[in-house]
Coordinates of C-alpha atoms and ligand atoms in Angstrom, one line a residue:
M1386 CA 5.1 7.3 -5.1
C1387 CA 7.2 6.9 -8.3
G1388 CA 8.9 3.4 -9.5
I1389 CA 12.6 4.0 -9.7
I1390 CA 15.1 1.0 -11.0
G1391 CA 18.6 1.0 -11.7
Y1392 CA 20.9 -1.8 -13.3
T1393 CA 24.3 -2.5 -14.5
G1394 CA 25.3 -5.8 -15.3
K1395 CA 25.5 -8.4 -17.6
H1396 CA 22.5 -8.6 -19.6
S1397 CA 20.7 -5.8 -22.1
V1398 CA 19.8 -3.2 -20.1
K1399 CA 16.6 -2.1 -22.0
E1400 CA 14.9 -5.5 -21.2
V1401 CA 15.7 -5.6 -17.8
L1402 CA 14.6 -1.7 -16.9
L1403 CA 11.5 -2.2 -19.0
N1404 CA 10.2 -5.5 -17.7
A1405 CA 11.0 -3.7 -13.6
L1406 CA 9.2 -0.7 -15.0
T1407 CA 6.1 -2.9 -15.8
L1408 CA 6.3 -4.4 -12.2
L1409 CA 6.8 -1.2 -10.7
E1410 CA 4.1 0.8 -12.7
Y1411 CA 1.8 0.5 -9.8
R1412 CA 3.7 3.1 -7.8
G1413 CA 2.7 5.7 -10.2
Y1414 CA 1.7 5.5 -14.0
D1415 CA 1.5 9.1 -15.6
S1416 CA 5.2 9.0 -17.3
A1417 CA 7.9 6.8 -17.7
G1418 CA 11.4 7.0 -18.8
I1419 CA 14.9 5.3 -19.0
A1420 CA 18.1 6.7 -19.3
V1421 CA 21.1 4.5 -20.7
S1422 CA 25.2 4.6 -20.6
G1423 CA 28.1 2.9 -21.9
G1424 CA 31.4 3.2 -22.8
N1425 CA 33.1 5.6 -24.9
G1426 CA 30.6 8.4 -23.7
Y1427 CA 27.4 6.5 -25.6
R1428 CA 24.2 7.7 -23.9
K1429 CA 20.4 7.6 -24.5
L1430 CA 17.6 9.3 -22.9
I1431 CA 14.2 7.9 -23.9
K1432 CA 10.9 9.2 -22.0
C1433 CA 7.3 10.0 -22.4
A1434 CA 3.8 11.0 -20.8
G1435 CA 1.5 7.7 -21.0
R1436 CA 2.4 4.0 -19.6
V1437 CA 5.4 1.7 -19.6
S1438 CA 3.8 0.3 -22.7
D1439 CA 4.3 3.7 -24.5
L1440 CA 7.9 4.0 -23.3
E1441 CA 8.1 0.2 -24.9
K1442 CA 6.7 1.6 -28.1
L1443 CA 9.0 4.5 -28.3
C1444 CA 12.3 1.9 -27.2
E1445 CA 11.3 -0.5 -30.0
S1446 CA 12.6 1.7 -33.0
E1447 CA 15.8 2.3 -30.9
N1448 CA 18.8 0.3 -31.2
I1449 CA 19.7 0.6 -27.3
D1450 CA 23.4 -0.9 -27.1
S1451 CA 23.6 -0.7 -23.3
T1452 CA 24.1 -2.8 -20.1
C1453 CA 23.7 0.4 -17.7
G1454 CA 20.8 2.6 -17.1
I1455 CA 18.0 4.0 -15.0
G1456 CA 14.4 4.0 -15.2
H1457 CA 11.5 5.8 -13.7
T1458 CA 7.5 5.5 -13.7
R1459 CA 6.1 8.7 -12.6
W1460 CA 2.9 9.9 -10.2
A1461 CA 3.1 13.7 -10.8
T1462 CA 3.6 16.0 -8.2
H1463 CA 5.5 18.7 -9.6
G1464 CA 4.4 19.7 -13.2
G1465 CA 1.7 18.5 -15.3
V1466 CA 1.8 15.1 -17.2
C1467 CA 3.9 15.7 -20.5
D1468 CA 7.1 14.3 -21.5
R1469 CA 9.3 17.1 -20.3
N1470 CA 8.5 16.6 -16.8
A1471 CA 8.9 12.6 -17.4
H1472 CA 11.8 11.4 -15.8
P1473 CA 14.9 11.0 -15.9
H1474 CA 16.0 14.4 -16.3
R1475 CA 19.5 15.9 -17.3
Q1476 CA 21.2 19.2 -16.8
G1477 CA 25.2 19.1 -17.6
K1478 CA 26.9 16.0 -17.2
V1479 CA 24.0 14.4 -14.6
T1480 CA 20.9 12.1 -15.0
L1481 CA 18.7 11.1 -12.6
V1482 CA 15.2 9.9 -11.3
H1483 CA 14.1 11.0 -8.4
N1484 CA 11.0 10.0 -5.9
G1485 CA 9.9 12.3 -3.3
I1486 CA 9.3 15.6 -2.8
I1487 CA 11.9 18.6 -2.6
E1488 CA 10.3 21.3 -0.7
N1489 CA 12.6 23.9 -1.2
Y1490 CA 13.5 23.3 -4.7
K1491 CA 12.4 26.7 -6.0
E1492 CA 14.9 28.7 -3.7
L1493 CA 17.8 26.2 -4.3
A1494 CA 17.2 27.1 -8.3
E1495 CA 17.6 30.9 -7.5
E1496 CA 20.7 29.8 -5.2
F1497 CA 22.4 27.9 -7.9
N1498 CA 21.1 30.0 -10.7
I1499 CA 19.8 27.2 -12.7
S1500 CA 16.3 28.4 -13.4
D1501 CA 16.9 29.4 -16.8
S1502 CA 18.6 26.3 -17.5
L1503 CA 15.7 24.0 -16.1
I1504 CA 13.4 22.3 -19.1
S1505 CA 10.9 20.7 -16.8
E1506 CA 8.3 22.1 -14.2
T1507 CA 9.9 19.3 -11.7
D1508 CA 11.6 19.9 -8.2
S1509 CA 14.1 16.8 -9.3
E1510 CA 15.5 18.5 -12.6
V1511 CA 16.5 21.1 -9.9
V1512 CA 18.7 18.5 -8.1
A1513 CA 20.3 17.4 -11.1
G1514 CA 21.3 21.1 -11.7
M1515 CA 22.8 21.4 -8.2
I1516 CA 24.4 18.0 -8.3
N1517 CA 26.0 18.9 -11.5
H1518 CA 27.1 22.1 -10.4
F1519 CA 29.1 20.9 -7.7
Y1520 CA 30.5 18.2 -10.2
S1521 CA 31.6 20.5 -12.4
E1522 CA 33.4 22.2 -9.7
S1523 CA 35.2 19.1 -8.1
G1524 CA 34.6 16.3 -10.7
D1525 CA 33.9 14.1 -7.5
P1526 CA 30.5 12.4 -7.7
M1527 CA 30.4 11.6 -3.9
S1528 CA 31.1 14.9 -2.9
S1529 CA 28.6 16.5 -5.2
I1530 CA 25.9 14.3 -4.1
V1531 CA 26.9 15.2 -0.5
K1532 CA 26.5 18.9 -0.9
T1533 CA 23.8 18.8 -2.7
V1534 CA 21.8 16.6 -0.1
K1535 CA 22.5 18.9 2.5
K1536 CA 21.1 21.6 1.3
I1537 CA 17.8 20.1 -0.2
R1538 CA 14.6 19.7 2.3
G1539 CA 12.2 17.1 1.7
T1540 CA 12.0 13.5 0.9
F1541 CA 14.1 11.7 -1.8
A1542 CA 15.0 8.8 -3.5
L1543 CA 17.8 9.4 -6.0
V1544 CA 19.6 7.5 -8.5
I1545 CA 22.0 8.9 -10.4
M1546 CA 24.3 8.6 -13.6
F1547 CA 27.4 10.9 -14.5
D1548 CA 28.4 11.4 -18.2
D1549 CA 32.2 10.7 -17.1
I1550 CA 31.6 7.7 -15.2
P1551 CA 29.9 4.9 -17.5
E1552 CA 28.3 2.1 -16.3
V1553 CA 28.2 3.2 -12.7
I1554 CA 25.1 4.5 -10.8
Y1555 CA 25.1 6.1 -7.6
S1556 CA 21.8 6.5 -5.4
I1557 CA 20.9 7.9 -2.0
R1558 CA 18.1 8.5 -0.5
N1559 CA 16.1 9.9 2.7
V1560 CA 12.5 8.6 3.6
S1561 CA 11.7 7.1 0.4
P1562 CA 12.9 4.0 0.0
I1563 CA 15.5 2.1 -2.0
V1564 CA 16.1 -1.6 -2.0
A1565 CA 19.2 -3.2 -4.1
T1566 CA 20.7 -6.3 -4.5
I1567 CA 24.4 -7.9 -6.1
T1568 CA 23.9 -11.1 -8.0
D1569 CA 26.1 -12.9 -10.9
E1570 CA 24.1 -11.1 -13.5
G1571 CA 24.7 -7.6 -12.0
A1572 CA 24.0 -4.9 -9.5
M1573 CA 20.3 -3.6 -9.3
L1574 CA 18.5 -0.9 -7.1
A1575 CA 14.9 -0.5 -7.2
S1576 CA 12.3 1.3 -5.1
D1577 CA 10.6 -1.9 -4.2
L1578 CA 11.0 -5.6 -4.1
T1579 CA 8.9 -6.2 -6.8
A1580 CA 11.5 -5.4 -9.2
L1581 CA 13.8 -7.4 -7.2
C1582 CA 12.3 -10.9 -6.9
A1583 CA 12.5 -12.0 -10.3
F1584 CA 16.5 -12.0 -9.9
T1585 CA 17.1 -12.9 -6.2
N1586 CA 15.4 -13.1 -2.5
R1587 CA 18.6 -11.9 -1.0
Y1588 CA 18.3 -7.8 -0.7
F1589 CA 19.3 -5.1 1.3
V1590 CA 17.4 -1.8 2.6
V1591 CA 19.7 1.4 1.4
P1592 CA 20.3 3.1 4.8
E1593 CA 19.2 6.7 4.5
Y1594 CA 21.6 9.2 4.0
H1595 CA 24.0 6.6 2.8
I1596 CA 25.3 6.6 -0.7
L1597 CA 25.2 3.3 -2.7
T1598 CA 27.4 2.5 -5.7
L1599 CA 26.2 0.2 -8.5
H1600 CA 29.3 -1.5 -10.5
K1601 CA 28.9 -4.3 -13.0
K1602 CA 30.4 -6.8 -10.3
D1603 CA 29.9 -5.1 -7.3
I1604 CA 28.0 -2.7 -4.7
K1605 CA 29.1 -0.4 -2.4
L1606 CA 27.9 1.4 0.4
Y1607 CA 29.3 4.7 2.3
D1608 CA 28.1 6.8 4.6
L1609 CA 28.0 10.6 4.3
A1610 CA 31.7 11.4 5.6
G1611 CA 33.1 8.4 3.2
N1612 CA 33.2 5.4 5.2
E1613 CA 32.4 2.3 3.7
V1614 CA 29.6 0.5 5.4
E1615 CA 28.7 -3.3 5.2
P1616 CA 25.2 -3.6 3.4
D1617 CA 22.7 -5.5 5.7
F1618 CA 21.5 -8.3 3.7
Q1619 CA 18.2 -10.0 4.3
T1620 CA 16.3 -12.5 2.7
M1621 CA 13.1 -11.9 1.0
D1622 CA 10.3 -14.8 1.5
W1623 CA 8.5 -14.0 -1.4
E1624 CA 8.2 -16.7 -4.2
K1625 CA 10.1 -16.0 -7.0
N1626 CA 7.0 -15.6 -9.2
S1627 CA 4.9 -14.0 -6.9
A1628 CA 4.5 -10.9 -8.8
D1629 CA 3.2 -12.3 -11.9
K1630 CA -0.4 -11.9 -12.5
G1631 CA -0.4 -15.9 -12.3
G1632 CA -3.0 -16.5 -15.5
Y1633 CA -5.4 -13.9 -14.2
P1634 CA -6.4 -11.1 -16.3
F1635 CA -5.9 -8.7 -13.5
Y1636 CA -3.7 -8.6 -10.5
M1637 CA -6.6 -7.6 -8.0
E1638 CA -8.7 -10.7 -9.2
K1639 CA -5.3 -12.8 -8.2
E1640 CA -5.1 -11.0 -5.0
I1641 CA -8.7 -11.6 -4.2
M1642 CA -8.3 -15.4 -4.7
E1643 CA -5.1 -15.6 -2.8
Q1644 CA -6.7 -14.8 0.2
P1645 CA -7.5 -17.8 1.9
D1646 CA -3.6 -18.6 1.6
A1647 CA -2.4 -15.4 2.5
I1648 CA -4.9 -15.3 5.9
S1649 CA -3.5 -18.8 6.7
N1650 CA 0.4 -17.5 6.0
T1651 CA -0.3 -14.6 8.5
I1652 CA -2.0 -16.7 11.3
M1653 CA -0.9 -20.1 11.4
P1654 CA 3.2 -19.5 12.4
R1655 CA 1.6 -17.6 15.0
I1656 CA -0.7 -20.1 16.7
K1657 CA 1.0 -22.4 19.0
D1658 CA -1.0 -24.6 21.1
G1659 CA -4.2 -23.3 19.7
L1660 CA -3.7 -20.0 21.3
P1661 CA -1.8 -16.8 19.7
D1662 CA 1.5 -16.1 20.4
F1663 CA 4.1 -13.4 19.3
S1664 CA 7.0 -14.1 21.6
E1665 CA 9.2 -15.4 18.5
E1666 CA 8.7 -11.7 17.1
G1667 CA 9.9 -10.4 20.2
V1668 CA 6.3 -8.9 20.9
P1669 CA 6.1 -9.1 24.8
D1670 CA 2.7 -9.5 26.9
D1671 CA 3.9 -6.6 28.6
L1672 CA 2.9 -4.2 26.1
F1673 CA -0.9 -5.8 26.1
E1674 CA -1.0 -5.8 29.6
E1675 CA 0.1 -2.3 30.5
S1676 CA -1.3 -0.4 27.7
K1677 CA -4.3 1.7 29.0
R1678 CA -5.5 2.8 25.6
I1679 CA -4.9 2.0 21.9
C1680 CA -4.8 4.7 18.7
V1681 CA -4.8 3.4 15.5
V1682 CA -3.0 5.5 12.7
A1683 CA -3.6 4.5 9.2
C1684 CA -4.8 5.6 5.9
G1685 CA -7.5 4.5 3.4
T1686 CA -8.2 0.5 3.4
A1687 CA -5.4 0.0 6.5
M1688 CA -7.3 2.9 8.2
H1689 CA -10.8 0.8 7.6
A1690 CA -8.8 -2.3 9.0
G1691 CA -8.5 -0.2 12.4
L1692 CA -12.1 0.6 12.5
V1693 CA -13.0 -3.2 12.8
L1694 CA -10.3 -3.3 15.1
Q1695 CA -11.9 -0.9 17.1
A1696 CA -15.2 -2.5 17.0
W1697 CA -13.3 -5.9 18.3
V1698 CA -11.3 -3.9 21.3
K1699 CA -14.4 -2.4 22.7
S1700 CA -16.8 -5.7 22.3
K1701 CA -14.0 -8.1 23.7
L1702 CA -11.3 -6.0 25.8
H1703 CA -13.7 -3.0 26.9
M1704 CA -10.8 -0.6 26.0
H1705 CA -10.8 2.9 24.9
I1706 CA -9.3 2.8 21.2
D1707 CA -9.5 5.8 19.0
V1708 CA -8.9 5.1 15.3
E1709 CA -7.2 8.4 13.2
T1710 CA -6.9 8.7 9.6
A1711 CA -2.9 9.2 10.1
S1712 CA -2.9 12.8 8.0
E1713 CA -5.1 14.2 10.2
F1714 CA -3.7 13.0 13.4
M1715 CA -0.8 15.7 14.4
Y1716 CA -3.3 18.5 13.7
S1717 CA -6.0 16.9 16.0
D1718 CA -4.1 17.2 19.0
P1719 CA -4.2 13.6 20.0
V1720 CA -4.5 12.4 23.5
I1721 CA -1.7 10.0 23.6
N1722 CA 1.0 9.3 26.5
N1723 CA 3.1 6.7 27.4
H1724 CA -0.1 4.3 28.3
T1725 CA -1.0 4.5 25.0
L1726 CA -0.1 1.7 22.7
V1727 CA -0.1 3.1 18.9
I1728 CA -1.0 0.5 16.3
A1729 CA 0.4 2.0 13.0
I1730 CA -1.3 -0.2 10.0
S1731 CA 0.1 -0.1 6.4
Q1732 CA 0.6 -2.4 3.7
S1733 CA 3.2 -0.5 2.1
G1734 CA 4.9 0.5 5.4
E1735 CA 6.0 3.6 3.4
T1736 CA 2.9 5.6 3.4
I1737 CA 4.2 9.1 4.6
D1738 CA 1.3 10.3 6.7
T1739 CA 1.2 7.2 9.2
L1740 CA 4.9 7.2 9.1
E1741 CA 4.9 10.9 9.9
A1742 CA 2.0 10.4 12.7
L1743 CA 3.6 7.4 14.2
K1744 CA 7.1 9.4 14.7
Y1745 CA 4.5 12.0 16.3
A1746 CA 3.2 9.6 18.4
K1747 CA 6.7 8.2 19.7
K1748 CA 7.9 11.6 20.8
Q1749 CA 4.8 11.9 23.2
G1750 CA 6.4 8.5 24.5
A1751 CA 3.7 6.2 23.4
K1752 CA 4.6 2.4 22.4
S1753 CA 4.3 1.4 19.3
L1754 CA 3.4 -1.6 17.3
A1755 CA 3.5 -1.9 13.5
I1756 CA 1.3 -4.1 10.9
I1757 CA 3.1 -4.2 8.0
N1758 CA 3.2 -6.5 4.9
V1759 CA 6.5 -5.0 3.4
K1760 CA 9.6 -6.3 5.5
G1761 CA 12.4 -3.8 6.2
S1762 CA 10.1 -0.8 5.4
S1763 CA 10.4 2.9 7.1
I1764 CA 7.2 2.3 9.2
A1765 CA 8.2 -1.0 10.1
R1766 CA 11.8 0.2 10.9
E1767 CA 10.5 3.4 13.3
S1768 CA 8.2 0.9 15.2
D1769 CA 8.9 -0.3 18.8
Y1770 CA 7.7 -3.7 17.5
V1771 CA 6.4 -5.1 14.3
L1772 CA 4.2 -7.6 12.9
Y1773 CA 4.1 -8.6 9.3
T1774 CA 1.0 -9.8 7.6
N1775 CA 2.2 -12.7 5.1
A1776 CA 0.4 -11.6 2.0
G1777 CA 3.1 -11.6 -0.5
P1778 CA 3.5 -8.7 -2.7
E1779 CA 0.0 -7.0 -3.4
I1780 CA 0.4 -5.1 -6.6
A1781 CA -3.4 -4.1 -7.7
V1782 CA -3.6 -0.6 -6.5
A1783 CA -6.9 -1.4 -4.7
S1784 CA -6.1 -3.2 -1.8
T1785 CA -7.2 -6.5 -1.0
K1786 CA -5.5 -9.2 0.5
A1787 CA -3.4 -6.9 2.5
Y1788 CA -6.8 -5.7 4.2
T1789 CA -7.9 -9.4 5.1
T1790 CA -4.4 -10.2 6.4
Q1791 CA -4.6 -7.2 8.6
L1792 CA -7.8 -7.7 9.9
S1793 CA -6.6 -11.6 10.5
L1794 CA -3.5 -10.5 12.6
L1795 CA -5.4 -7.9 14.7
Y1796 CA -8.1 -10.2 15.4
L1797 CA -5.1 -12.8 16.9
I1798 CA -3.6 -9.5 18.7
V1799 CA -7.0 -8.8 20.5
C1800 CA -7.3 -12.4 21.3
R1801 CA -4.1 -12.4 22.9
M1802 CA -4.4 -9.1 24.6
A1803 CA -7.7 -10.6 26.0
L1804 CA -5.4 -13.3 27.4
A1805 CA -2.5 -11.2 28.8
R1806 CA -4.9 -9.2 30.2
G1807 CA -7.0 -11.5 31.9
I1808 CA -10.4 -10.6 30.4
L1809 CA -10.9 -14.3 28.4
T1810 CA -9.8 -17.8 30.0
K1811 CA -7.4 -19.8 27.7
D1812 CA -10.1 -22.0 26.7
E1813 CA -12.5 -19.0 25.4
V1814 CA -9.2 -17.6 23.5
M1815 CA -8.8 -21.1 21.7
A1816 CA -12.3 -21.0 20.9
D1817 CA -12.0 -17.8 19.2
T1818 CA -8.6 -18.5 17.5
A1819 CA -10.1 -21.9 15.9
A1820 CA -12.6 -19.5 14.8
L1821 CA -10.3 -17.6 13.2
M1822 CA -9.1 -20.8 11.8
S1823 CA -12.1 -21.2 9.8
V1824 CA -12.2 -18.0 8.0
P1825 CA -9.9 -19.2 5.1
E1826 CA -12.7 -22.1 4.3
S1827 CA -15.3 -19.6 4.3
I1828 CA -13.6 -17.2 2.3
K1829 CA -13.3 -20.1 -0.4
D1830 CA -17.2 -20.3 -0.3
V1831 CA -17.2 -16.9 -1.6
L1832 CA -15.0 -17.3 -4.2
S1833 CA -16.5 -20.2 -5.4
R1834 CA -19.9 -18.3 -5.8
R1835 CA -18.0 -15.5 -7.5
N1836 CA -20.1 -15.8 -10.9
D1837 CA -23.4 -14.8 -9.1
I1838 CA -21.5 -11.6 -7.6
H1839 CA -20.5 -11.2 -11.1
V1840 CA -24.4 -11.0 -12.2
I1841 CA -25.2 -8.6 -9.5
A1842 CA -22.3 -6.2 -10.3
G1843 CA -23.6 -6.3 -13.7
N1844 CA -27.0 -4.6 -12.6
V1845 CA -24.9 -1.1 -11.4
L1846 CA -22.8 -0.7 -14.5
E1847 CA -24.8 2.0 -15.5
A1848 CA -25.1 3.5 -12.1
K1849 CA -23.9 7.3 -11.1
D1850 CA -24.3 7.1 -7.7
L1851 CA -24.7 4.2 -5.3
F1852 CA -25.3 3.9 -1.5
M1853 CA -23.9 1.1 0.9
I1854 CA -26.0 0.7 4.3
G1855 CA -25.3 -1.0 7.1
R1856 CA -24.9 -0.5 11.2
G1857 CA -21.9 -1.4 13.6
L1858 CA -19.3 -3.8 12.1
D1859 CA -21.6 -3.9 9.1
H1860 CA -20.7 0.1 8.6
S1861 CA -17.5 -0.7 8.8
I1862 CA -17.2 -3.3 6.2
L1863 CA -18.9 -1.1 4.1
L1864 CA -16.9 1.9 4.5
E1865 CA -14.2 -0.4 2.9
G1866 CA -16.7 -1.8 0.4
S1867 CA -17.5 1.7 -0.9
L1868 CA -13.9 2.9 -1.2
K1869 CA -13.1 -0.5 -3.2
L1870 CA -16.1 0.5 -5.5
K1871 CA -15.1 4.0 -6.0
E1872 CA -11.4 3.5 -6.9
V1873 CA -12.1 1.1 -9.3
S1874 CA -15.4 1.9 -11.2
Y1875 CA -15.5 5.5 -10.6
I1876 CA -19.1 5.4 -9.6
H1877 CA -19.8 8.0 -6.9
S1878 CA -20.5 5.4 -3.8
E1879 CA -21.1 6.3 0.0
A1880 CA -21.3 4.0 2.7
Y1881 CA -23.9 5.1 5.6
A1882 CA -24.3 4.1 9.1
S1883 CA -27.9 3.3 8.1
G1884 CA -29.6 4.5 11.5
E1885 CA -28.2 8.0 10.0
L1886 CA -30.4 7.9 7.2
K1887 CA -33.2 10.0 8.2
H1888 CA -31.0 12.7 9.5
G1889 CA -30.2 13.7 5.9
P1890 CA -29.0 11.2 3.3
I1891 CA -32.2 9.8 2.7
A1892 CA -32.8 13.0 0.5
L1893 CA -30.7 11.4 -1.9
I1894 CA -32.6 8.1 -2.5
T1895 CA -34.7 8.2 -5.7
D1896 CA -36.2 5.7 -8.1
D1897 CA -33.7 3.2 -8.6
T1898 CA -31.0 4.0 -6.9
P1899 CA -28.6 1.1 -6.0
V1900 CA -28.1 0.4 -2.6
V1901 CA -26.1 -2.4 -1.3
A1902 CA -26.5 -3.3 2.5
V1903 CA -25.0 -6.1 4.4
V1904 CA -26.7 -7.5 7.6
T1905 CA -24.0 -9.8 9.4
Q1906 CA -24.8 -8.9 13.0
K1907 CA -27.4 -10.6 15.1
K1908 CA -27.9 -8.0 17.2
L1909 CA -28.6 -5.4 14.5
Y1910 CA -30.5 -7.4 12.6
E1911 CA -34.3 -6.2 13.0
K1912 CA -33.2 -2.4 12.9
E1913 CA -30.9 -2.8 10.0
V1914 CA -33.8 -4.4 8.2
S1915 CA -36.2 -1.9 8.8
N1916 CA -33.8 0.5 7.5
I1917 CA -33.5 -1.1 4.3
R1918 CA -36.9 -1.1 4.1
E1919 CA -37.1 2.7 4.5
V1920 CA -35.0 3.1 1.3
K1921 CA -37.0 0.2 -0.5
S1922 CA -40.0 2.2 -0.1
R1923 CA -38.5 5.5 -1.6
G1924 CA -37.7 3.3 -5.1
A1925 CA -34.0 2.3 -4.2
R1926 CA -33.1 -1.1 -5.8
I1927 CA -31.6 -3.0 -3.1
V1928 CA -28.7 -5.6 -3.1
L1929 CA -28.3 -7.2 0.1
F1930 CA -25.1 -9.2 1.1
V1931 CA -26.7 -11.1 4.5
K1932 CA -25.3 -14.0 6.6
D1933 CA -27.1 -17.4 5.7
E1934 CA -28.6 -17.8 9.1
L1935 CA -30.0 -14.4 8.9
S1936 CA -31.2 -14.8 5.6
E1937 CA -34.8 -16.7 6.2
N1938 CA -37.6 -14.6 4.8
L1939 CA -35.5 -12.0 3.5
E1940 CA -35.3 -13.7 -0.2
K1941 CA -39.3 -12.6 -0.5
E1942 CA -38.6 -9.0 -0.4
F1943 CA -35.0 -8.4 -1.5
H1944 CA -32.3 -9.7 -4.0
V1945 CA -30.2 -11.3 -1.3
W1946 CA -26.6 -12.9 -1.3
R1947 CA -25.8 -15.5 1.3
L1948 CA -22.7 -15.1 3.3
P1949 CA -21.4 -17.9 4.8
N1950 CA -22.0 -18.3 8.5
L1951 CA -19.3 -17.6 10.8
K1952 CA -19.3 -15.7 14.2
D1953 CA -20.7 -12.0 13.9
E1954 CA -17.7 -10.5 14.9
L1955 CA -15.7 -12.4 11.9
M1956 CA -18.6 -11.9 9.5
V1957 CA -16.2 -9.0 7.9
F1958 CA -14.1 -11.5 6.3
P1959 CA -17.0 -13.3 3.7
A1960 CA -18.5 -9.9 3.7
S1961 CA -15.5 -7.8 2.7
V1962 CA -14.4 -10.2 -0.3
A1963 CA -17.8 -10.1 -1.6
L1964 CA -17.6 -6.6 -1.8
Q1965 CA -14.1 -6.7 -3.2
L1966 CA -15.3 -9.2 -5.9
F1967 CA -18.6 -6.8 -6.6
A1968 CA -16.3 -3.7 -7.2
Y1969 CA -13.9 -5.8 -9.0
Y1970 CA -16.8 -7.0 -11.6
V1971 CA -17.8 -3.6 -11.9
S1972 CA -14.7 -2.2 -12.9
S1973 CA -13.8 -4.7 -15.2
D1974 CA -17.2 -5.0 -17.1
K1975 CA -16.5 -1.1 -17.5
G1976 CA -13.7 -2.2 -19.1
F1977 CA -11.4 -0.2 -16.9
D1978 CA -7.6 -1.0 -16.1
V1979 CA -8.7 -2.6 -12.6
D1980 CA -5.2 -2.6 -11.2
K1981 CA -4.3 1.2 -12.1
P1982 CA -7.2 3.3 -11.4
R1983 CA -6.7 6.9 -12.4
N1984 CA -5.1 9.4 -10.4
L1985 CA -4.2 6.8 -7.7
A1986 CA -0.9 5.2 -6.9
K1987 CA 0.3 2.0 -5.0
V1988 CA 2.3 3.5 -2.6
V1989 CA 1.7 7.2 -1.1
T1990 CA 5.1 8.9 0.0
V1991 CA 4.0 12.4 -0.3
E1992 CA 1.5 14.5 2.4
Ligands
F6R787 C1 -7.5 1.6 -1.4 C2 -5.9 1.5 -1.0 C3 -5.8 2.5 -0.2 C4 -4.2 2.2 1.0 C5 -4.0 3.3 1.9 C6 -2.7 3.3 2.4 O1 -7.5 0.2 -1.9 O2 -4.7 0.5 -1.1 O3 -6.7 3.0 0.5 O4 -4.6 1.3 1.9 O5 -3.2 4.4 0.7 O6 -1.4 2.0 1.9 P1 -0.9 1.6 3.0 O7 -1.4 0.4 3.5 O8 0.5 1.1 2.2 O9 -0.5 2.5 4.1

């Protein structure tokens, strides 16, 4: 979950590393550090608990005269948040940064007799000690790295410098990602593309268990036997400045505002003659025709996208679909076989639980389709088929545009499946596809009235607990809205299927408890409104997001915010954007660092 950077080239490394770490900070923000090297044994290591801005302050007073170095921003796993646990770590002649988890680090520390020399409590420093051990014996960096990784169990992206080999950086990985590039400015690697996109749009994903070496004017890749391997360069389609805040105070606001374009970019290239078409991406209709059941594996917001898919699949395809929290999947004896289509949904494409669930499902014979935002990521590579959401980089920890682009792509898939399975006619699918194409406009409408949502948000700033209630699709929408609110505002928020209230949770409603309700489904209207009245009559303060055409009469009774009219099944789009804005304004008005909520990190690569 940590951010990693390595650079050797023409420029002052201090600037390059600090700028990159600022961009990578969303991957973890407990502590940060850099180590630099240069000719004549020049070395410096600066690190601290805290943010990259704290590291920047420390670096201000340092005269760092180097063009080669490595950097790290941490999300603590082993050992608390303190200066000495921050990366880089040093043992002997080896300095490294690490992302991942070394499961057998305690045994290894014993075996290599390095427990006493360890300064930190991290698993990473043990790896530095092991590489140093082999390096002291052989003086050979490559074989020292190979011998070390053969002994370690777990996930790792390691970026290593040797005192005796200035201005060269080594790297190796298993599961945890590393991407790399070379330009006229130098060679660079990072834990993800956000740090590279300011430099170039050409990059390659370092293959697992391959050693990468960065030199000032060259980059080399070797397999573990020492054979040179050609890097598989790819072109990223992100704009050069797509990782900037674009004038917004927070990435989350920028990313909420980008949703109309992000959705258009995701769906339009896949609509041919008015129909969804995935043939250019090599996803065959057979996959959609032959599957007997669907199983979604995903986490958090991506799993909530799966719940919306579930509602669509049931109502439009009348098919069996399970949505599994990826972290629970393998341990819940899932019923899957070669007739199951497993859909893995993930923004980052690196979430370890989703990756492991996918691998497990494949072993049981399931076919797999991944819905991913980050090109070339681990889940994308593991899956039989992949469709990318063209959301561009999502930097705010709280997911917004990734979610709605996932939904838009999933809806297209359902439409294609309906056609392939002969459930809907061409004309019917065309009508549904056209309805989807109107989603960006309806989101623009919500965005244009965001100030009213800001005012509503102002009424819950003091709340300690808040409830969200709705039925059917509205409940799925609120599960995501509630997650958004709790992660960025720290208000305890629960989403309930409103029919369930009477079976327990209504006991929590007291005078003035804020309750957010969403009413967008005509068939549920009466029941939902009754449930809202039940909590209102027990003192709850209601905020109601309601589809415009259902709103008549309600404004007399409730504080109503009207959502633009779309087909009921597509109301998830405007309603979710309204709830994203609600969470965003609560958080920013409370003065929180919206983009970096406490304890979280953007990419979750530990189980
Ligand atoms: C919440 C959020 C997380 C992620 C989850 C899965 O705002 O961002 O719940 O959705 O960690 O991440 P990905 O989609 O990268 O697999």
